[in-house]
Amino acid sequence: MQTVETLNEGLKRAYTLTIPFADIEKQVDQQLKEIAPQVRMPGFRPGKVPTNLVRKMHGDAIEQDVVNKAIQSGIQEAMADQKIRPAMQPEVALDPDWERGKDIEISMKVEVLPEIPETKIDDITLERLTVEADDKAVDAAIQNLAENQKSYETATKTYKAKEGDLVVMDFEGKVDGEPFEGGKGEGMSVTIGSGQLIPGFEDQLVGVKANDAKEVKVTFPDDYNVDYLKGKDAVFDITVGEVRTPKEAKADDDFAKSLGLEGIDKLRELMKGQVEQELNGLTRTHMKRKLLDYLAANHDFPVPPTMVEAEFEQIWKQLEHEASHEPDPEAARKEMEDEKDEYKAIAERRVRLGLLLSEIGQKNGVEINQSEMSQLIAQAAQQYGPEDRERFIQYIQQDPMAAAQLRAPLYEDKVVDYLFENATITDRTVTREELEAAIEAEEEEKPQAAAKKPAARKTPAKKATAKKPAAKKAPASKPAARKTAASGSTAKKAPAKKPAAKKTTAAKKPAARKTPASKG
């Protein structure tokens, strides 16, 4: 095979690979000889079918397979010979004018990872803001738990529902005057103000009484994952069975015993540990952001544009989803557009930090062991149905890019822990309000909500087409609940006559389970 570099500009590279067709013919002939003894044809004894007939029967399929394998092998060989560290999957194309019998010419475009300059991590100084889990914080956590576990009692027939009350109702939804699949149910309970249903539905339940019949008019969000319902106006006919009001939440021995504990003292002990864990999480968040700010300020190098674009697309989709659920979606989208350049800068920062943390980890022996990786895969597999879990595990095991994407968050945390261990840290005790204010100040300085994690190298997955929800039994159905579409990657087949260069995705990722009645 011959490899010719046609572009070397910044981090962009391009090559032309030429595979002699004589090499293809040689491999085809070899495979035909190997299968000939097994070929059966009427009129010929087993293993005595003439070679020309064997070629006529199986030659095209074998040749296509040989060509595709030769292309994949050629790409890997070129990457190794040129010492290419790809930032993303290379873009590979077969010469559109290629004909059988001619040498195969392939164009390959790829962005390479940058050479990262010497990392400056020896003089990192950080301040750790700590908060004590005092009795007041523990009492507040217990009270909050009691309120979340509160029970309800049936209100009088004349009582009008208000926010926080629970409404039990039957419903049937229609779009353009026609019922739609999954839009009917009986005995569904919804707490007004919980955000359980699509915007506008729960607001219209305020004021209803037992036995009321009412029309609820709503609009499905533009990002609703059932295509035929996106952006559609819908009318739900509801009949209220009863209204229930919350009982006063009391954090006492009886409440603790209802949770299976010995009493309130045991609950306080458990909740103190939980509060400490939560406060430690806030402390880490603040200190990690300061660390990333230091790294970003002291390291500057070019980053692959395709990685930045992929990261920006991820940020933008998240923002679009959030904007569609704002009270004024159009105003939210306009604000996004006004700040678009800022989010592009955030995407570049995330990519640079991801590459930098990866470099620091590799140079200092930070690793994820097999046990940790197995645990990651097992946890991720839980989002799939039992029938798809094994396929997901095989997908991760066969696709290095998918595995890298899965391990990236844990690897980042381990590198951050390594940097914390080697940094000079001073402690300062503050209140929870002061710590949260410090984190909020960071968010206002940089729109961190869209940049919570530095990016690791990854290939963005393609979204799968959302399917219509299956009909549910009436008691289990809920009207107009927001959903999240499942995503997966798609493997393309080569055309029958002209072999196409396959992408290196080894397996198809199974679609994640959908929850038809969950908030998206």
Coordinates of C-alpha atoms in Angstrom, one line a residue:
M1 CA 0.0 0.0 0.0
Q2 CA 1.1 3.5 -0.8
T3 CA 0.4 6.5 1.5
V4 CA 0.8 10.1 0.3
E5 CA 0.2 13.0 2.7
T6 CA -1.9 15.7 0.9
L7 CA -2.5 18.1 3.8
N8 CA -0.6 19.1 6.9
E9 CA -2.1 22.3 8.3
G10 CA -2.4 22.9 12.0
L11 CA -4.0 19.8 13.4
K12 CA -5.6 18.8 10.1
R13 CA -4.1 16.0 8.1
A14 CA -5.2 14.4 4.8
Y15 CA -3.8 11.3 3.0
T16 CA -4.4 9.4 -0.2
L17 CA -4.1 5.6 0.3
T18 CA -3.6 3.4 -2.7
I19 CA -4.2 -0.4 -2.4
P20 CA -3.0 -2.4 -5.5
F21 CA -5.9 -4.4 -6.9
A22 CA -3.5 -7.3 -7.5
D23 CA -3.4 -7.7 -3.7
I24 CA -7.2 -7.9 -3.7
E25 CA -7.2 -10.5 -6.4
K26 CA -4.6 -12.6 -4.6
Q27 CA -6.7 -12.7 -1.4
V28 CA -9.9 -13.4 -3.4
D29 CA -8.2 -16.4 -5.2
Q30 CA -7.0 -17.7 -1.9
Q31 CA -10.4 -17.6 -0.3
L32 CA -12.1 -19.2 -3.3
K33 CA -9.6 -22.1 -3.1
E34 CA -10.4 -22.5 0.6
I35 CA -14.2 -22.7 0.1
A36 CA -14.2 -24.7 -3.1
P37 CA -14.1 -28.1 -1.4
Q38 CA -17.3 -27.2 0.5
V39 CA -19.2 -25.9 -2.5
R40 CA -22.1 -28.2 -3.6
M41 CA -23.7 -27.9 -7.1
P42 CA -26.1 -30.3 -8.9
G43 CA -24.2 -32.4 -11.5
F44 CA -20.8 -32.2 -9.8
R45 CA -19.3 -34.4 -7.1
P46 CA -18.6 -32.7 -3.8
G47 CA -15.4 -30.6 -4.0
K48 CA -15.2 -31.0 -7.8
V49 CA -17.1 -27.8 -8.9
P50 CA -15.0 -25.9 -11.4
T51 CA -13.2 -22.8 -10.1
N52 CA -14.9 -20.5 -12.6
L53 CA -18.4 -21.6 -11.4
V54 CA -17.3 -21.2 -7.7
R55 CA -16.1 -17.7 -8.6
K56 CA -19.4 -16.9 -10.4
M57 CA -21.4 -18.1 -7.3
H58 CA -19.3 -16.5 -4.6
G59 CA -16.8 -14.2 -6.2
D60 CA -18.6 -10.9 -5.8
A61 CA -19.4 -11.4 -2.1
I62 CA -15.9 -12.5 -1.3
E63 CA -14.4 -9.6 -3.2
Q64 CA -16.6 -7.0 -1.5
D65 CA -15.6 -8.5 1.9
V66 CA -11.9 -8.5 1.0
V67 CA -12.0 -4.9 -0.3
N68 CA -13.7 -3.6 2.9
K69 CA -11.2 -5.5 5.1
A70 CA -8.3 -4.1 3.0
I71 CA -9.6 -0.6 3.4
Q72 CA -9.9 -1.0 7.2
S73 CA -6.5 -2.6 7.4
G74 CA -5.0 0.2 5.2
I75 CA -6.4 2.9 7.4
Q76 CA -5.0 1.3 10.6
E77 CA -1.6 0.8 8.9
A78 CA -1.5 4.4 7.7
M79 CA -2.4 5.7 11.1
A80 CA 0.4 3.6 12.7
D81 CA 3.0 4.5 10.0
Q82 CA 2.3 8.2 10.2
K83 CA 2.1 8.0 14.0
I84 CA -1.3 9.7 14.0
R85 CA -3.1 10.2 17.3
P86 CA -6.7 10.9 16.0
A87 CA -8.9 13.4 17.8
M88 CA -12.0 11.9 16.3
Q89 CA -12.9 9.1 13.9
P90 CA -11.2 9.8 10.5
E91 CA -13.3 10.8 7.6
V92 CA -12.7 8.1 4.9
A93 CA -14.0 8.1 1.3
L94 CA -13.5 5.7 -1.6
D95 CA -12.8 7.2 -5.0
P96 CA -16.3 7.6 -6.5
D97 CA -14.9 6.7 -9.9
W98 CA -13.4 3.4 -8.7
E99 CA -14.1 0.4 -10.9
R100 CA -13.3 -3.2 -10.4
G101 CA -9.9 -4.1 -11.6
K102 CA -8.4 -0.7 -10.8
D103 CA -6.2 0.1 -7.8
I104 CA -8.3 1.2 -4.9
E105 CA -7.7 4.9 -4.0
I106 CA -9.0 6.1 -0.6
S107 CA -9.0 9.7 0.8
M108 CA -8.6 10.0 4.6
K109 CA -9.1 13.2 6.5
V110 CA -8.3 13.3 10.2
E111 CA -7.7 15.8 13.0
V112 CA -4.8 14.9 15.3
L113 CA -4.4 15.5 19.0
P114 CA -2.1 18.4 19.8
E115 CA 1.3 18.2 21.4
I116 CA 0.5 19.4 24.9
P117 CA 3.3 21.6 26.4
E118 CA 4.9 20.8 29.8
T119 CA 2.1 20.8 32.4
K120 CA 2.5 23.2 35.3
I121 CA 1.1 21.4 38.3
D122 CA 3.9 21.8 40.9
D123 CA 2.8 25.1 42.4
I124 CA -0.9 24.7 42.7
T125 CA -2.4 26.5 45.7
L126 CA -6.0 26.1 46.6
E127 CA -8.4 27.1 49.4
R128 CA -10.8 24.5 50.7
L129 CA -14.1 26.0 52.1
T130 CA -15.6 23.7 54.7
V131 CA -19.0 23.7 56.4
E132 CA -19.8 21.9 59.6
A133 CA -22.8 19.7 59.6
D134 CA -24.3 21.2 62.8
D135 CA -27.6 20.4 64.5
K136 CA -29.5 23.1 62.6
A137 CA -28.5 21.6 59.2
V138 CA -29.4 18.1 60.3
D139 CA -32.8 19.2 61.7
A140 CA -33.6 20.9 58.4
A141 CA -32.6 17.8 56.4
I142 CA -34.9 15.6 58.6
Q143 CA -37.8 18.1 58.2
N144 CA -37.3 18.1 54.5
L145 CA -37.3 14.3 54.4
A146 CA -40.5 14.3 56.5
E147 CA -42.2 16.7 54.1
N148 CA -41.2 14.6 51.1
Q149 CA -42.6 11.5 52.8
K150 CA -45.8 13.3 53.7
S151 CA -49.1 11.5 53.5
Y152 CA -52.4 12.9 52.2
E153 CA -56.0 12.9 53.5
T154 CA -59.2 13.2 51.4
A155 CA -60.6 16.7 51.4
T156 CA -64.3 17.6 51.5
K157 CA -66.3 17.6 48.3
T158 CA -66.4 21.4 48.2
Y159 CA -62.7 21.9 48.8
K160 CA -60.8 23.6 45.9
A161 CA -57.4 22.3 45.1
K162 CA -54.3 24.5 45.4
E163 CA -50.6 24.1 44.8
G164 CA -49.2 21.2 46.9
D165 CA -52.5 19.2 46.9
L166 CA -52.9 15.9 45.2
V167 CA -55.5 15.4 42.5
V168 CA -56.9 12.0 41.5
M169 CA -58.4 12.0 38.1
D170 CA -59.5 10.2 34.9
F171 CA -58.4 11.7 31.6
E172 CA -58.6 11.4 27.9
G173 CA -56.4 13.5 25.6
K174 CA -57.1 14.5 22.0
V175 CA -55.0 16.1 19.3
D176 CA -56.9 17.7 16.3
G177 CA -60.1 16.2 17.8
E178 CA -58.7 12.6 17.7
P179 CA -57.6 10.5 20.7
F180 CA -53.9 9.5 20.6
E181 CA -52.0 6.5 21.8
G182 CA -51.2 6.6 25.6
G183 CA -53.4 9.6 26.1
K184 CA -56.1 7.9 28.3
G185 CA -56.0 6.8 31.8
E186 CA -58.0 6.3 35.1
G187 CA -57.2 7.0 38.7
M188 CA -54.0 8.9 38.0
S189 CA -52.6 11.0 40.9
V190 CA -50.6 14.2 40.4
T191 CA -49.4 16.7 42.9
I192 CA -50.0 20.3 41.7
G193 CA -46.7 22.1 41.2
S194 CA -44.6 19.0 41.1
G195 CA -43.7 19.6 37.4
Q196 CA -44.6 15.9 36.7
L197 CA -46.6 16.8 33.6
I198 CA -45.9 19.0 30.6
P199 CA -45.9 22.8 31.2
G200 CA -49.3 24.3 31.8
F201 CA -51.2 21.1 32.7
E202 CA -50.9 21.2 36.5
D203 CA -51.6 25.0 36.6
Q204 CA -55.1 24.3 35.3
L205 CA -55.9 21.9 38.1
V206 CA -55.8 24.7 40.6
G207 CA -59.4 25.3 41.9
V208 CA -60.8 21.9 40.9
K209 CA -63.1 20.0 43.3
A210 CA -64.2 16.4 43.6
N211 CA -66.4 15.3 40.7
D212 CA -65.5 18.3 38.6
A213 CA -65.3 17.8 34.8
K214 CA -62.8 20.1 33.1
E215 CA -61.0 20.7 29.8
V216 CA -57.3 21.2 30.1
K217 CA -55.6 22.8 27.0
V218 CA -51.8 22.3 26.6
T219 CA -49.1 22.3 24.0
F220 CA -46.6 19.5 23.8
P221 CA -43.0 20.7 23.9
D222 CA -41.0 21.0 20.7
D223 CA -38.5 18.4 22.0
Y224 CA -41.1 15.8 23.0
N225 CA -39.8 12.5 21.8
V226 CA -43.0 11.3 20.1
D227 CA -42.7 12.9 16.7
Y228 CA -46.3 13.3 15.9
L229 CA -47.0 15.1 19.2
K230 CA -44.1 17.6 19.0
G231 CA -45.4 21.2 19.3
K232 CA -49.0 20.0 19.0
D233 CA -52.0 21.6 20.8
A234 CA -53.9 19.0 22.8
V235 CA -57.1 19.0 24.8
F236 CA -57.6 16.7 27.8
D237 CA -61.0 16.0 29.2
I238 CA -60.5 15.2 32.9
T239 CA -62.9 14.1 35.6
V240 CA -61.7 14.7 39.2
G241 CA -62.2 11.7 41.5
E242 CA -61.0 13.4 44.7
V243 CA -58.7 16.1 46.0
R244 CA -56.3 15.2 48.8
T245 CA -54.5 17.6 51.1
P246 CA -51.1 16.9 52.7
K247 CA -51.0 16.1 56.4
E248 CA -48.6 18.1 58.6
A249 CA -45.1 16.5 58.4
K250 CA -43.8 15.7 61.9
A251 CA -40.1 14.6 62.4
D252 CA -40.5 12.5 65.5
D253 CA -40.1 8.9 66.7
D254 CA -43.2 7.7 64.9
F255 CA -41.9 9.1 61.6
A256 CA -38.5 7.5 62.1
K257 CA -40.2 4.1 62.9
S258 CA -42.3 4.4 59.8
L259 CA -38.9 4.4 57.9
G260 CA -37.9 1.1 59.7
L261 CA -35.6 2.8 62.2
E262 CA -35.4 2.5 66.0
G263 CA -36.3 6.1 66.6
I264 CA -35.5 9.7 65.8
D265 CA -31.9 9.5 67.3
K266 CA -31.0 6.8 64.7
L267 CA -32.5 8.9 62.0
R268 CA -30.5 11.9 63.1
E269 CA -27.3 9.8 63.0
L270 CA -28.0 8.7 59.4
M271 CA -29.0 12.2 58.3
K272 CA -25.9 13.7 59.7
G273 CA -23.8 11.5 57.6
Q274 CA -25.9 12.4 54.5
V275 CA -25.6 16.1 55.3
E276 CA -21.8 15.8 55.7
Q277 CA -21.6 14.0 52.3
E278 CA -23.7 16.7 50.7
L279 CA -21.5 19.5 52.2
N280 CA -18.3 17.7 51.2
G281 CA -19.7 17.6 47.6
L282 CA -20.2 21.3 47.6
T283 CA -16.7 21.8 49.0
R284 CA -15.3 19.6 46.2
T285 CA -17.3 21.4 43.5
H286 CA -15.9 24.8 44.5
M287 CA -12.3 23.6 44.9
K288 CA -12.5 21.7 41.6
R289 CA -13.6 24.8 39.7
K290 CA -10.8 26.8 41.2
L291 CA -8.4 24.0 40.1
L292 CA -9.8 24.0 36.5
D293 CA -9.5 27.8 36.4
Y294 CA -5.9 27.5 37.4
L295 CA -5.2 24.9 34.7
A296 CA -7.0 26.9 32.0
A297 CA -5.2 30.1 32.9
N298 CA -1.7 28.4 32.8
H299 CA -2.0 26.2 29.7
D300 CA -2.8 27.2 26.2
F301 CA -2.5 25.1 23.1
P302 CA -4.5 24.5 19.9
V303 CA -7.5 22.1 20.1
P304 CA -9.1 20.1 17.3
P305 CA -12.0 22.1 15.7
T306 CA -14.2 19.0 15.3
M307 CA -13.9 18.2 19.0
V308 CA -14.9 21.7 19.9
E309 CA -17.8 21.6 17.5
A310 CA -19.0 18.3 18.9
E311 CA -18.8 19.7 22.5
F312 CA -20.6 22.9 21.4
E313 CA -23.4 20.9 19.8
Q314 CA -23.8 19.0 23.1
I315 CA -24.0 22.2 25.1
W316 CA -26.4 23.8 22.6
K317 CA -28.8 20.8 22.7
Q318 CA -28.9 20.9 26.5
L319 CA -29.7 24.7 26.3
E320 CA -32.4 24.2 23.7
H321 CA -34.0 21.5 25.8
E322 CA -34.0 23.8 28.9
A323 CA -35.3 26.8 26.8
S324 CA -38.2 24.8 25.5
H325 CA -39.5 24.4 29.1
E326 CA -39.1 28.0 30.1
P327 CA -42.2 30.2 30.6
D328 CA -41.1 32.2 27.5
P329 CA -39.2 29.8 25.2
E330 CA -38.6 32.4 22.5
A331 CA -37.0 34.9 25.0
A332 CA -34.8 32.1 26.3
R333 CA -33.7 31.1 22.8
K334 CA -32.9 34.8 22.0
E335 CA -30.7 35.0 25.1
M336 CA -29.0 31.8 24.0
E337 CA -28.2 33.3 20.6
D338 CA -26.9 36.5 22.2
E339 CA -24.5 34.4 24.2
K340 CA -23.6 31.9 21.5
D341 CA -19.9 33.1 21.3
E342 CA -19.6 32.6 25.0
Y343 CA -20.8 29.0 24.8
K344 CA -18.4 28.3 21.9
A345 CA -15.6 29.6 24.2
I346 CA -16.8 27.3 26.9
A347 CA -16.8 24.3 24.5
E348 CA -13.2 25.1 23.6
R349 CA -12.2 25.4 27.3
R350 CA -13.9 22.1 28.0
V351 CA -12.0 20.3 25.2
R352 CA -8.7 21.8 26.2
L353 CA -9.1 20.9 29.9
G354 CA -10.2 17.4 29.0
L355 CA -7.1 16.9 26.9
L356 CA -4.9 18.5 29.6
L357 CA -6.3 16.3 32.4
S358 CA -5.8 13.2 30.2
E359 CA -2.2 14.2 29.6
I360 CA -1.6 14.8 33.3
G361 CA -3.2 11.5 34.2
Q362 CA -1.1 9.5 31.7
K363 CA 2.2 11.1 32.7
N364 CA 1.5 10.4 36.3
G365 CA 0.3 6.9 36.1
V366 CA -3.4 7.6 36.9
E367 CA -5.4 4.5 35.8
I368 CA -8.8 3.0 35.9
N369 CA -8.4 -0.7 36.8
Q370 CA -10.5 -3.5 35.4
S371 CA -12.7 -3.8 38.5
E372 CA -13.6 -0.1 38.3
M373 CA -14.3 -0.4 34.5
S374 CA -16.5 -3.5 35.0
Q375 CA -18.5 -1.6 37.7
L376 CA -18.9 1.4 35.3
I377 CA -20.2 -0.9 32.6
A378 CA -22.6 -2.7 35.0
Q379 CA -24.0 0.6 36.2
A380 CA -24.5 2.0 32.7
A381 CA -26.2 -1.2 31.6
Q382 CA -28.9 -0.7 34.1
Q383 CA -30.5 2.0 31.9
Y384 CA -31.4 -0.8 29.4
G385 CA -33.9 -3.5 29.5
P386 CA -32.8 -7.0 30.4
E387 CA -32.8 -8.1 26.8
D388 CA -30.5 -5.3 25.7
R389 CA -28.0 -5.3 28.6
E390 CA -25.7 -8.0 27.1
R391 CA -25.7 -6.2 23.8
F392 CA -24.7 -2.9 25.5
I393 CA -21.9 -4.7 27.3
Q394 CA -20.6 -6.2 24.0
Y395 CA -20.9 -2.7 22.4
I396 CA -18.7 -1.1 25.1
Q397 CA -16.2 -4.0 24.9
Q398 CA -15.9 -3.9 21.1
D399 CA -15.9 -0.1 20.6
P400 CA -12.8 1.7 22.1
M401 CA -14.3 5.1 21.6
A402 CA -17.5 4.2 23.5
A403 CA -15.5 2.7 26.3
A404 CA -13.4 5.9 26.5
Q405 CA -16.5 8.0 26.7
L406 CA -17.9 5.8 29.5
R407 CA -14.7 5.9 31.5
A408 CA -14.0 9.7 31.0
P409 CA -15.9 11.1 34.0
L410 CA -14.3 8.7 36.5
Y411 CA -10.9 9.2 35.0
E412 CA -11.3 12.9 35.3
D413 CA -12.2 12.6 38.9
K414 CA -9.2 10.4 39.6
V415 CA -6.9 13.0 37.9
V416 CA -8.5 15.8 39.9
D417 CA -7.9 13.8 43.1
Y418 CA -4.3 13.3 42.2
L419 CA -3.9 17.1 41.7
F420 CA -5.6 17.8 45.0
E421 CA -3.2 15.4 46.8
N422 CA -0.2 17.2 45.3
A423 CA -1.5 20.8 45.8
T424 CA -0.9 23.1 48.7
I425 CA -4.4 23.4 50.4
T426 CA -5.5 25.8 53.1
D427 CA -8.7 25.3 55.0
R428 CA -11.3 27.9 55.9
T429 CA -14.6 27.3 57.7
V430 CA -17.6 29.1 56.2
T431 CA -21.4 28.8 56.4
R432 CA -23.3 26.9 53.8
E433 CA -24.7 30.1 52.5
E434 CA -21.2 31.5 52.0
L435 CA -20.1 28.3 50.2
E436 CA -23.1 28.3 47.9
A437 CA -22.5 32.0 47.2
A438 CA -18.9 31.3 46.2
I439 CA -20.1 28.6 43.8
E440 CA -22.8 30.9 42.4
A441 CA -20.2 33.7 41.8
E442 CA -18.2 31.2 39.7
E443 CA -21.3 30.4 37.7
E444 CA -22.0 34.1 37.1
E445 CA -18.4 34.7 36.0
K446 CA -18.5 31.8 33.5
P447 CA -21.8 30.1 32.4
Q448 CA -20.7 26.9 34.2
A449 CA -24.2 25.4 34.0
A450 CA -23.3 24.4 30.4
A451 CA -19.7 23.5 31.2
K452 CA -19.9 21.3 34.3
K453 CA -17.3 18.8 33.0
P454 CA -14.3 19.1 30.8
A455 CA -14.7 17.1 27.7
A456 CA -13.0 13.8 27.1
R457 CA -12.4 12.5 23.6
K458 CA -15.6 11.1 22.3
T459 CA -17.7 10.7 19.2
P460 CA -21.2 12.1 19.5
A461 CA -23.8 9.5 19.2
K462 CA -26.6 9.8 16.7
K463 CA -30.1 10.0 18.0
A464 CA -32.4 7.2 17.2
T465 CA -35.8 8.0 15.9
A466 CA -38.3 8.1 18.7
K467 CA -41.0 5.5 18.6
K468 CA -44.6 5.9 19.6
P469 CA -45.3 4.8 23.1
A470 CA -47.1 1.5 23.5
A471 CA -50.6 1.5 24.8
K472 CA -50.6 1.2 28.6
K473 CA -53.2 -0.1 31.0
A474 CA -55.4 2.7 32.2
P475 CA -54.3 3.0 35.8
A476 CA -50.6 3.2 34.8
S477 CA -51.1 5.9 32.2
K478 CA -50.3 9.6 32.7
P479 CA -51.3 12.3 30.3
A480 CA -48.7 14.4 28.6
A481 CA -45.6 13.4 30.6
R482 CA -42.4 14.7 29.1
K483 CA -40.0 12.0 27.8
T484 CA -36.4 11.7 26.8
A485 CA -35.6 10.1 23.5
A486 CA -33.2 7.1 23.6
S487 CA -30.0 7.5 21.6
G488 CA -27.8 5.0 19.8
S489 CA -25.3 4.6 17.1
T490 CA -26.0 3.2 13.6
A491 CA -23.7 1.0 11.6
K492 CA -23.9 1.5 7.8
K493 CA -23.7 -1.4 5.4
A494 CA -21.5 -1.3 2.3
P495 CA -23.4 -1.0 -1.1
A496 CA -23.7 -4.2 -3.1
K497 CA -21.4 -3.4 -6.0
K498 CA -19.0 -0.6 -4.9
P499 CA -17.5 -1.3 -1.4
A500 CA -17.6 1.7 0.9
A501 CA -15.1 2.4 3.7
K502 CA -16.8 1.4 6.9
K503 CA -16.6 3.4 10.1
T504 CA -14.7 1.6 12.8
T505 CA -17.8 1.3 15.1
A506 CA -17.7 -2.4 15.9
A507 CA -21.2 -2.9 17.3
K508 CA -24.5 -1.3 17.4
K509 CA -25.5 0.3 20.7
P510 CA -28.8 -0.9 22.0
A511 CA -31.5 1.8 22.7
A512 CA -31.9 2.8 26.3
R513 CA -35.2 2.1 28.0
K514 CA -37.9 4.7 27.8
T515 CA -40.1 5.6 30.6
P516 CA -43.4 6.6 29.0
A517 CA -44.8 8.4 32.0
S518 CA -41.6 10.2 33.2
K519 CA -40.6 13.8 33.1
G520 CA -38.1 14.5 30.3

